[in-house]
Coordinates of C-alpha atoms and ligand atoms in Angstrom, one line a residue:
Chain A
M1 CA -155.7 -48.5 12.9
S2 CA -159.1 -46.6 11.7
T3 CA -158.5 -44.7 8.4
S4 CA -161.2 -42.6 8.9
I5 CA -160.7 -40.2 5.3
S6 CA -162.8 -37.1 5.4
S7 CA -164.5 -36.4 1.9
T8 CA -164.5 -32.6 2.6
S9 CA -160.8 -31.4 3.2
P10 CA -158.4 -34.3 2.1
L11 CA -155.7 -34.8 5.1
V12 CA -153.0 -34.8 2.4
T13 CA -153.0 -33.1 -0.8
M14 CA -150.9 -33.5 -3.6
K15 CA -149.9 -30.4 -6.1
G16 CA -148.1 -31.3 -9.4
R17 CA -145.1 -29.4 -10.2
K18 CA -142.0 -29.6 -12.7
N19 CA -140.0 -33.1 -12.2
G20 CA -142.7 -34.1 -9.4
F21 CA -145.0 -33.1 -7.1
I22 CA -145.9 -31.7 -3.5
L23 CA -147.0 -33.4 -0.6
V24 CA -149.3 -30.7 1.7
L25 CA -149.8 -32.1 5.1
D26 CA -152.8 -31.0 7.0
E27 CA -151.4 -28.9 10.3
N28 CA -154.1 -30.1 12.7
C29 CA -154.9 -33.9 12.7
A30 CA -153.2 -36.5 14.5
Y31 CA -149.9 -37.7 13.3
P32 CA -150.9 -41.5 12.8
V33 CA -154.1 -40.4 11.0
L34 CA -151.7 -38.4 8.8
L35 CA -149.4 -41.1 8.3
A36 CA -152.4 -43.6 7.0
E37 CA -153.7 -41.3 4.6
L38 CA -150.4 -40.7 2.9
K39 CA -149.7 -44.2 2.6
E40 CA -153.4 -44.7 1.0
K41 CA -152.7 -41.6 -1.3
L42 CA -149.0 -43.3 -2.6
S43 CA -150.5 -46.8 -3.0
V44 CA -153.0 -45.7 -5.4
N45 CA -150.5 -45.3 -8.1
H46 CA -148.1 -47.8 -7.0
Q47 CA -147.4 -49.1 -10.4
L48 CA -146.2 -45.6 -11.7
Y49 CA -144.0 -45.0 -8.3
Q50 CA -142.0 -48.1 -8.3
E51 CA -141.5 -48.5 -12.1
G52 CA -141.9 -44.8 -13.6
P53 CA -139.4 -42.3 -14.2
P54 CA -137.6 -40.6 -10.9
I55 CA -140.2 -38.3 -9.0
S56 CA -138.9 -35.8 -6.9
V57 CA -141.1 -35.2 -4.0
K58 CA -141.2 -32.4 -1.6
V59 CA -143.4 -32.3 1.7
E60 CA -144.9 -29.2 3.4
A61 CA -145.9 -29.8 6.8
G62 CA -146.9 -25.8 7.6
N63 CA -147.3 -25.4 11.1
R64 CA -147.3 -28.9 12.2
Y65 CA -144.2 -29.8 14.1
L66 CA -142.1 -32.8 12.9
S67 CA -139.9 -34.8 15.6
P68 CA -136.6 -36.5 13.8
E69 CA -138.5 -39.7 14.3
H70 CA -141.9 -38.5 12.3
R71 CA -139.5 -37.2 9.6
D72 CA -137.6 -40.3 9.0
E73 CA -141.0 -42.3 9.0
L74 CA -142.3 -40.1 6.3
I75 CA -139.3 -40.4 4.3
A76 CA -139.4 -43.9 4.9
V77 CA -142.7 -44.5 3.6
I78 CA -142.3 -42.1 0.3
R79 CA -138.8 -43.9 0.0
S80 CA -140.6 -47.4 -0.1
Y81 CA -141.4 -46.4 -3.8
K82 CA -138.4 -47.1 -5.8
S83 CA -139.2 -43.9 -8.3
L84 CA -139.6 -41.2 -5.3
E85 CA -137.0 -39.1 -4.3
V86 CA -137.4 -37.0 -1.2
E87 CA -135.9 -33.4 -2.0
Q88 CA -137.2 -31.6 1.4
I89 CA -139.3 -31.7 4.1
E90 CA -140.4 -28.2 5.3
S91 CA -141.8 -27.2 8.9
N92 CA -142.5 -23.8 9.7
V93 CA -142.2 -25.1 13.6
M94 CA -139.1 -26.3 15.3
T95 CA -138.5 -27.0 19.2
R96 CA -136.8 -24.7 21.5
D97 CA -133.7 -26.7 20.8
E98 CA -133.8 -27.4 17.1
F99 CA -134.1 -23.3 17.3
E100 CA -131.0 -22.7 19.4
N101 CA -129.1 -25.0 17.4
Q102 CA -130.1 -23.1 14.4
E103 CA -129.1 -19.9 15.8
K104 CA -125.8 -21.2 17.0
K105 CA -125.0 -22.6 13.5
E106 CA -125.8 -18.7 11.9
Q107 CA -123.9 -16.8 14.6
L108 CA -120.6 -15.3 13.9
I109 CA -118.0 -15.5 16.6
S110 CA -115.1 -12.9 16.7
V111 CA -112.0 -13.9 18.3
A112 CA -109.1 -12.0 18.7
Q113 CA -105.5 -13.8 19.3
I114 CA -103.0 -15.7 17.5
V115 CA -103.6 -19.8 17.1
R116 CA -100.0 -20.9 17.9
S117 CA -98.5 -24.5 17.5
G118 CA -100.5 -26.9 19.1
Q119 CA -103.4 -24.6 19.8
E120 CA -107.1 -25.6 18.2
L121 CA -110.0 -22.8 17.9
M122 CA -113.5 -24.4 17.6
I123 CA -116.5 -22.5 17.1
E124 CA -120.0 -23.4 16.2
G125 CA -121.2 -21.3 13.9
N126 CA -118.9 -19.2 11.6
V127 CA -115.9 -17.7 13.2
L128 CA -114.1 -14.2 12.2
L129 CA -110.5 -14.6 13.6
I130 CA -108.5 -11.1 13.9
G131 CA -104.9 -12.5 14.0
D132 CA -103.2 -15.4 12.6
V133 CA -102.8 -19.5 12.5
N134 CA -99.7 -20.2 12.9
P135 CA -98.1 -23.5 11.4
G136 CA -99.0 -26.4 13.7
G137 CA -102.3 -24.6 14.8
T138 CA -105.7 -25.4 14.0
I139 CA -109.2 -23.8 13.1
R140 CA -112.3 -25.1 12.9
A141 CA -116.0 -24.1 12.5
T142 CA -119.0 -25.7 11.6
G143 CA -119.8 -22.8 9.5
N144 CA -117.7 -20.6 7.5
V145 CA -114.0 -19.3 8.7
Y146 CA -112.7 -15.8 8.0
I147 CA -109.3 -15.0 8.9
L148 CA -108.1 -11.4 9.4
G149 CA -104.4 -12.4 9.2
T150 CA -102.5 -14.9 8.0
L151 CA -103.4 -18.4 7.7
R152 CA -100.4 -20.9 7.8
G153 CA -102.0 -23.8 9.5
L154 CA -104.8 -25.8 9.4
A155 CA -108.3 -24.6 8.8
C156 CA -111.4 -26.5 8.6
A157 CA -115.1 -25.4 7.4
G158 CA -118.1 -27.0 7.4
F159 CA -116.7 -29.1 10.6
G160 CA -119.1 -31.8 11.9
D161 CA -122.0 -31.2 9.3
N162 CA -119.7 -32.0 6.4
D163 CA -121.1 -28.9 4.9
S164 CA -119.1 -28.8 1.5
K165 CA -120.5 -25.5 0.5
A166 CA -118.8 -24.0 3.7
V167 CA -115.4 -21.5 2.8
V168 CA -112.2 -20.7 4.2
A169 CA -111.3 -16.9 3.6
A170 CA -107.9 -15.0 4.6
S171 CA -106.2 -12.0 4.3
I172 CA -103.2 -14.1 3.3
M173 CA -103.5 -17.5 2.4
K174 CA -100.5 -19.9 3.2
P175 CA -102.0 -23.0 4.9
T176 CA -100.6 -26.4 5.5
Q177 CA -103.8 -28.2 4.5
L178 CA -107.8 -26.9 3.9
R179 CA -110.7 -28.9 5.0
I180 CA -114.1 -28.2 3.6
G181 CA -116.8 -30.7 5.3
S182 CA -115.2 -34.0 4.5
H183 CA -112.8 -32.7 1.7
V184 CA -108.9 -32.6 2.2
S185 CA -107.0 -30.8 0.5
K186 CA -103.0 -31.0 1.2
L187 CA -101.5 -28.1 -0.7
D188 CA -97.8 -28.6 -1.4
A189 CA -98.2 -26.5 -3.9
V190 CA -100.8 -23.9 -2.7
G191 CA -100.3 -22.2 -6.9
E192 CA -101.6 -25.4 -8.0
Q193 CA -105.2 -24.9 -6.3
R194 CA -105.5 -21.2 -7.1
Q195 CA -108.1 -20.3 -10.1
Q196 CA -106.1 -18.8 -12.9
E197 CA -107.6 -15.0 -12.3
E198 CA -107.5 -11.9 -14.4
G199 CA -105.6 -9.6 -12.7
S200 CA -104.5 -11.7 -9.7
D201 CA -102.3 -10.1 -7.4
S202 CA -101.4 -10.8 -3.7
H203 CA -103.2 -8.1 -1.8
T204 CA -106.5 -9.5 -2.0
I205 CA -108.6 -11.7 0.5
E206 CA -108.7 -14.9 -0.8
V207 CA -111.5 -17.6 -0.4
A208 CA -111.0 -21.5 -0.2
Y209 CA -114.3 -23.7 -1.4
F210 CA -115.0 -26.9 -2.7
D211 CA -115.7 -26.8 -6.4
Q212 CA -118.4 -29.3 -7.4
E213 CA -117.4 -29.7 -11.2
Q214 CA -113.6 -30.0 -10.2
K215 CA -114.4 -32.1 -7.2
K216 CA -111.6 -30.3 -5.5
I217 CA -110.9 -27.6 -3.0
V218 CA -110.1 -24.6 -5.1
I219 CA -108.8 -20.9 -4.3
G220 CA -110.1 -17.7 -5.7
K221 CA -110.2 -14.3 -5.0
I222 CA -112.7 -13.3 -3.1
Q223 CA -114.6 -10.8 -5.3
N224 CA -114.8 -13.7 -7.8
V225 CA -115.9 -16.6 -5.2
M226 CA -118.9 -13.9 -3.9
K227 CA -120.4 -14.4 -7.3
H228 CA -121.7 -17.5 -6.8
R229 CA -121.5 -18.1 -2.8
D230 CA -123.8 -15.4 -0.7
L231 CA -121.5 -15.0 2.5
S232 CA -123.6 -11.8 3.3
T233 CA -125.9 -13.8 5.8
D234 CA -122.9 -14.4 8.1
F235 CA -122.7 -10.7 8.6
K236 CA -126.3 -9.5 8.6
R237 CA -127.2 -11.3 11.9
N238 CA -124.8 -9.4 14.2
S239 CA -125.0 -6.0 12.8
Chain B
M1 CA -88.3 -7.8 45.9
G2 CA -86.5 -9.5 42.8
E3 CA -87.9 -10.3 39.5
A4 CA -87.7 -14.0 38.2
I5 CA -87.0 -14.4 34.7
V6 CA -87.7 -18.4 33.2
V7 CA -85.6 -19.0 30.3
T8 CA -87.0 -21.7 27.8
S9 CA -87.6 -22.9 24.2
G10 CA -89.5 -26.3 23.9
K11 CA -86.9 -27.6 21.6
G12 CA -83.5 -28.8 23.2
G13 CA -80.1 -27.4 22.2
V14 CA -80.8 -24.3 20.9
G15 CA -79.0 -22.4 23.8
K16 CA -81.3 -21.7 26.9
T17 CA -78.6 -22.6 29.1
T18 CA -75.8 -20.8 27.6
T19 CA -78.7 -17.6 27.3
S20 CA -79.1 -18.1 31.3
A21 CA -75.3 -18.3 32.0
N22 CA -74.6 -15.2 30.0
I23 CA -77.5 -13.0 30.9
G24 CA -77.0 -13.8 34.7
T25 CA -73.4 -12.9 34.0
V26 CA -74.2 -9.5 32.2
L27 CA -76.8 -8.4 35.0
A28 CA -74.5 -9.2 37.7
L29 CA -71.6 -7.4 36.0
Q30 CA -74.1 -4.3 35.9
G31 CA -74.0 -4.7 39.7
K32 CA -77.3 -6.7 40.2
K33 CA -77.7 -9.3 42.8
V34 CA -78.4 -12.6 40.7
C35 CA -79.3 -16.0 41.3
L36 CA -79.2 -18.3 38.3
V37 CA -81.4 -21.6 39.0
D38 CA -81.0 -24.8 37.0
T39 CA -84.0 -26.6 36.9
D40 CA -83.0 -29.1 34.3
I41 CA -83.0 -32.2 36.9
G42 CA -81.2 -35.2 35.6
L43 CA -79.4 -33.4 33.1
R44 CA -78.1 -30.3 34.9
N45 CA -75.4 -28.5 33.1
L46 CA -75.7 -24.7 33.9
D47 CA -73.0 -25.3 36.9
V48 CA -70.3 -26.6 34.2
V49 CA -71.0 -23.6 31.9
M50 CA -70.3 -21.4 35.0
G51 CA -67.3 -23.4 36.0
L52 CA -69.0 -23.8 39.3
E53 CA -69.5 -27.8 39.2
N54 CA -67.0 -28.8 41.9
R55 CA -68.3 -26.7 44.6
I56 CA -71.6 -28.1 44.6
I57 CA -72.6 -29.6 48.1
Y58 CA -76.7 -29.3 48.0
D59 CA -78.8 -28.8 45.1
L60 CA -82.6 -28.0 44.4
V61 CA -84.3 -31.2 45.5
D62 CA -82.1 -31.1 48.4
V63 CA -84.0 -27.6 49.2
A64 CA -87.7 -28.8 47.9
H65 CA -87.2 -32.0 50.5
N66 CA -86.1 -29.9 53.4
R67 CA -82.7 -31.7 53.4
C68 CA -81.0 -28.2 54.0
K69 CA -81.5 -24.5 53.9
L70 CA -81.7 -22.8 50.9
N71 CA -78.8 -20.6 51.4
Q72 CA -76.8 -24.0 52.3
A73 CA -77.2 -24.6 48.7
L74 CA -76.4 -22.0 46.9
V75 CA -73.2 -21.9 45.1
K76 CA -71.3 -18.3 45.3
D77 CA -69.4 -17.5 42.4
K78 CA -65.8 -16.5 43.1
R79 CA -65.5 -13.9 39.9
F80 CA -68.5 -11.8 41.2
A81 CA -70.0 -11.5 44.7
S82 CA -73.5 -10.5 43.4
L83 CA -73.8 -13.8 41.7
S84 CA -74.8 -17.4 42.7
L85 CA -76.4 -20.8 41.3
L86 CA -78.9 -23.1 42.8
P87 CA -77.7 -26.1 41.0
A88 CA -80.3 -29.2 39.9
A89 CA -79.8 -32.5 41.2
Q90 CA -78.2 -34.9 38.8
T91 CA -79.0 -38.4 40.3
T92 CA -83.2 -37.9 40.6
D93 CA -85.4 -37.1 37.7
K94 CA -87.7 -34.3 37.1
M95 CA -90.8 -35.7 39.0
S96 CA -89.2 -35.7 42.2
V97 CA -90.0 -31.8 42.5
K98 CA -93.6 -30.5 42.4
P99 CA -94.3 -26.8 40.6
A100 CA -95.9 -25.7 44.2
E101 CA -92.3 -26.3 45.8
M102 CA -90.6 -24.8 43.1
K103 CA -92.6 -21.8 43.5
K104 CA -91.9 -21.4 47.2
I105 CA -88.2 -21.6 46.5
V106 CA -88.4 -18.9 43.5
D107 CA -90.4 -17.0 46.1
A108 CA -87.7 -17.1 48.9
L109 CA -85.0 -16.3 46.3
K110 CA -86.8 -13.1 45.3
A111 CA -86.5 -11.6 48.8
D112 CA -82.5 -11.9 48.5
F113 CA -82.0 -11.4 44.8
D114 CA -82.6 -8.6 42.1
Y115 CA -83.2 -11.3 39.6
I116 CA -83.6 -14.8 39.4
I117 CA -82.6 -16.7 36.2
I118 CA -84.0 -20.0 35.4
D119 CA -82.9 -22.4 33.1
C120 CA -85.9 -24.5 31.8
P121 CA -85.3 -28.0 30.6
A122 CA -86.4 -29.0 27.2
G123 CA -89.8 -30.2 26.5
I124 CA -93.1 -28.8 28.0
E125 CA -93.8 -31.6 30.6
R126 CA -93.2 -31.5 34.2
G127 CA -89.5 -29.8 33.9
F128 CA -91.5 -27.0 31.9
Q129 CA -94.0 -26.9 34.5
N130 CA -91.5 -26.5 37.4
A131 CA -89.4 -24.0 35.6
V132 CA -92.4 -21.7 35.0
A133 CA -94.0 -21.9 38.3
G134 CA -92.7 -19.1 40.0
A135 CA -91.6 -16.9 37.0
D136 CA -92.7 -13.2 36.4
H137 CA -91.4 -13.0 33.1
A138 CA -90.3 -15.4 30.2
I139 CA -87.6 -15.4 27.6
V140 CA -87.7 -17.7 24.5
V141 CA -84.8 -18.8 22.7
T142 CA -85.1 -20.1 19.1
T143 CA -82.7 -20.5 16.2
P144 CA -83.2 -19.4 12.8
E145 CA -84.7 -22.9 12.3
I146 CA -88.2 -24.0 11.2
S147 CA -88.5 -27.0 13.8
S148 CA -87.2 -24.4 16.5
V149 CA -89.7 -21.9 15.5
R150 CA -92.3 -24.2 15.8
D151 CA -91.4 -25.3 19.2
A152 CA -90.9 -21.8 20.6
D153 CA -94.8 -20.9 18.9
R154 CA -95.6 -23.7 21.1
V155 CA -94.5 -22.7 24.1
I156 CA -94.9 -19.0 23.8
G157 CA -98.9 -20.4 23.5
I158 CA -98.4 -21.9 26.7
L159 CA -96.9 -18.9 28.2
E160 CA -99.4 -16.7 27.2
K161 CA -102.0 -18.6 29.1
E162 CA -100.0 -18.2 32.4
K163 CA -101.5 -15.4 33.8
Q164 CA -98.9 -14.5 36.4
I165 CA -96.1 -14.2 33.6
T166 CA -95.8 -11.0 31.6
P167 CA -95.9 -11.7 27.8
P168 CA -93.0 -13.5 26.9
R169 CA -89.7 -12.3 24.8
L170 CA -87.9 -13.4 22.2
V171 CA -83.8 -14.4 21.7
I172 CA -83.0 -15.4 18.4
N173 CA -80.0 -17.4 18.7
R174 CA -77.2 -18.8 16.8
I175 CA -77.8 -16.4 13.6
R176 CA -75.5 -16.9 10.7
Q177 CA -75.7 -14.5 8.4
H178 CA -74.2 -16.2 5.2
M179 CA -76.9 -18.8 5.6
I180 CA -79.6 -16.4 6.0
R181 CA -78.5 -14.4 2.9
N182 CA -78.3 -17.6 0.7
G183 CA -81.7 -18.5 1.8
G184 CA -80.5 -21.6 3.8
M185 CA -82.2 -20.1 7.1
L186 CA -85.0 -18.1 8.2
E187 CA -84.7 -14.2 8.1
I188 CA -85.6 -12.7 11.4
N189 CA -88.4 -10.9 9.9
E190 CA -90.1 -14.2 9.1
I191 CA -89.6 -15.4 12.3
M192 CA -91.2 -12.3 14.1
D193 CA -94.0 -12.6 11.6
I194 CA -94.8 -15.8 13.2
L195 CA -94.0 -15.3 16.6
A196 CA -95.2 -11.9 16.9
I197 CA -93.6 -11.1 20.4
E198 CA -91.1 -8.6 21.7
L199 CA -87.7 -9.0 20.2
L200 CA -85.0 -9.0 23.2
G201 CA -82.2 -9.5 21.1
I202 CA -80.4 -11.5 18.7
V203 CA -76.7 -13.5 19.2
Q204 CA -74.7 -14.6 16.2
D205 CA -73.4 -18.0 16.0
D206 CA -70.0 -18.0 17.7
D207 CA -67.3 -20.4 18.2
D208 CA -66.5 -18.5 21.1
V209 CA -69.3 -19.2 22.8
I210 CA -68.6 -23.2 22.8
S211 CA -65.1 -22.6 23.9
S212 CA -65.8 -20.5 26.4
S213 CA -68.6 -22.5 27.8
N214 CA -65.8 -25.6 28.1
K215 CA -63.9 -23.5 29.8
G216 CA -66.5 -22.9 32.4
E217 CA -66.5 -18.8 31.7
P218 CA -69.3 -17.4 30.2
I219 CA -68.7 -15.5 26.7
A220 CA -70.0 -12.4 28.2
M221 CA -66.9 -11.9 30.4
T222 CA -65.3 -11.9 27.4
P223 CA -66.0 -8.3 26.1
S224 CA -64.2 -8.4 22.7
S225 CA -66.5 -10.8 21.2
K226 CA -69.7 -10.1 19.2
A227 CA -71.6 -12.4 21.2
S228 CA -70.5 -10.9 24.0
Q229 CA -71.7 -7.7 23.3
A230 CA -75.1 -9.4 22.0
Y231 CA -75.3 -10.7 25.6
R232 CA -74.8 -7.3 27.4
N233 CA -77.1 -5.5 25.2
I234 CA -79.7 -8.0 26.3
G235 CA -78.9 -7.5 29.9
R236 CA -79.2 -3.7 29.3
R237 CA -82.6 -4.1 28.0
I238 CA -83.8 -6.4 30.5
L239 CA -82.7 -3.6 32.8
G240 CA -85.2 -1.2 30.8
E241 CA -82.7 0.8 28.4
S242 CA -83.5 1.4 25.2
V243 CA -80.6 -0.5 23.1
P244 CA -80.5 -0.7 18.9
L245 CA -79.7 -4.2 17.7
M246 CA -75.7 -4.5 16.7
V247 CA -75.1 -4.1 13.0
L248 CA -74.4 -7.9 12.6
D249 CA -73.5 -7.2 8.9
D250 CA -72.5 -5.0 6.1
H251 CA -75.4 -5.6 4.3
P252 CA -77.7 -2.4 4.1
G253 CA -81.2 -2.7 4.7
F254 CA -81.0 -5.3 7.9
F255 CA -80.1 -3.4 10.5
H256 CA -83.2 -1.0 9.4
K257 CA -85.5 -4.1 9.0
V258 CA -84.4 -5.1 12.7
K259 CA -84.6 -1.4 14.2
N260 CA -88.5 -1.6 13.0
L261 CA -88.9 -4.6 14.8
L262 CA -87.3 -3.3 17.7
G263 CA -90.0 -0.6 18.0
M264 CA -87.1 2.1 17.2
R265 CA -86.9 4.5 14.6
Ligands
ADP301 N1 -74.4 -18.3 19.7 C1 -74.3 -19.7 20.0 N2 -72.8 -19.8 19.0 C2 -72.3 -21.0 19.1 N3 -72.5 -21.9 19.7 C3 -73.9 -22.1 20.5 C4 -74.3 -21.0 20.9 N4 -75.4 -21.0 21.9 C5 -75.3 -22.1 22.0 N5 -74.4 -22.9 21.5 C6 -73.9 -23.8 21.8 O1 -75.3 -25.0 21.4 C7 -75.1 -26.0 22.6 C8 -76.4 -26.2 22.9 O2 -76.4 -25.0 24.0 P1 -77.3 -24.9 25.4 O3 -77.4 -23.6 25.8 O4 -76.8 -25.9 26.5 O5 -78.9 -25.3 24.9 P2 -79.9 -25.7 25.5 O6 -79.3 -25.4 27.0 O7 -81.5 -25.2 25.2 O8 -80.5 -27.4 25.8 C9 -73.8 -26.0 23.3 O9 -72.9 -26.9 22.8 C10 -73.6 -24.3 23.3 O10 -72.2 -23.9 23.7
MG302 MG1 -80.0 -26.7 28.7

């Protein structure tokens, strides 16, 4: 393969930043050429990247479309150096499918029904249920679960994507089980899961979320959870 | 054209057959032409509770398979001219009848009777599908126990998907005041919170229900007992009357709560 590196404008530009660097990729050249230049650029400092302290790498592809295979390949090339960690690969361009999937993930679906024993409601995206989830009933969403009613059954947020940032909110929170991403919480004593909160009373919407520090699912008042989780985006799109 | 009402519950032994027999009796006492249909093929007992066992010649399966005419299989109750029973077969199994055959039979009965009360077997399989196939309305029976309420909820979920059936109504059976009071049984409010359907009536646990069933005389024929009164009220509500729930208890507050559930003031 020819490695024609233009001396005037490089195809891969490295920009330093805290903890590491950003790789800015040219938007127009052919992908194999780009890949070759990336390999060459990294090999210059191979000693540092193999043996030095951890370095965080962000890739900016601008208006270049990167297929999943290309993304995997870029990650593999960077990761072949022990100290390099890929933080993010950014591209402004996505396929129609990717776009539609993204849309689906971010949508808010409203459903008015009682999810009874033996029934399962599965939603791609976020769900607003107007009604109850009864014992033996299941509600799942790839995003967040909001229940205007009583949750007595099983609720699962961040389903499939293992998104541990997802939340389950309910007017009355009496679940048999909660799942957030891959985390499961059996609520033998729901009280134990509740955060000790100031002025806690039963007339408030409660939210279950995965607490990174405690490494478990906890339940808190919505007002407090909103301080560290931005739930507003779920409701913006449909307004 | 009559109306077909299926009596179902999911769980066994909660009082479907007892409820069917008594609702049928009460409606007949009110002068309606009633046909009871036992769909519990292989485990029939509505005939026993009604005291009609020894008069059975043909059964539901015979009708479904054209071995006899519908009229020949109907057992007329000697006590009321307006009450008949279509018994289940005891020797075959549930799979011997298909929902479509069942619907045909119920449709035919609707031409001759005001009410067809269909006693459903336990479970949610073929026997259940047969029982609901021809129904216009559904009554779900539960007792104040968690497992019974859970099964009732499951069945309500299935019934709500049956487009030809109106929203199911609830009978809470075998209520024991002292157990509810000391927390050993679910309260009526708790049950209504979960199931969230219209309450058709509540029936106490009453030893006379058992002894009268054993005699082949549904309790509704004995006006003095409380359970009998409860069934009469259920019958009147089916006929469209607005009847307040009985005070089961001298406990203040209870009656008010239940009145609210029935949508009365
Ligand atoms: N309200 C009641 N009080 C006392 N016993 C009852 C009552 N209702 C039903 N039973 C008894 O419970 C048992 C089961 O009732 P049954 O009607 O056969 O239930 P299912 O048809 O749902 O299996 C029977 O022995 C019946 O006599
Ligand atoms: Mg029975």
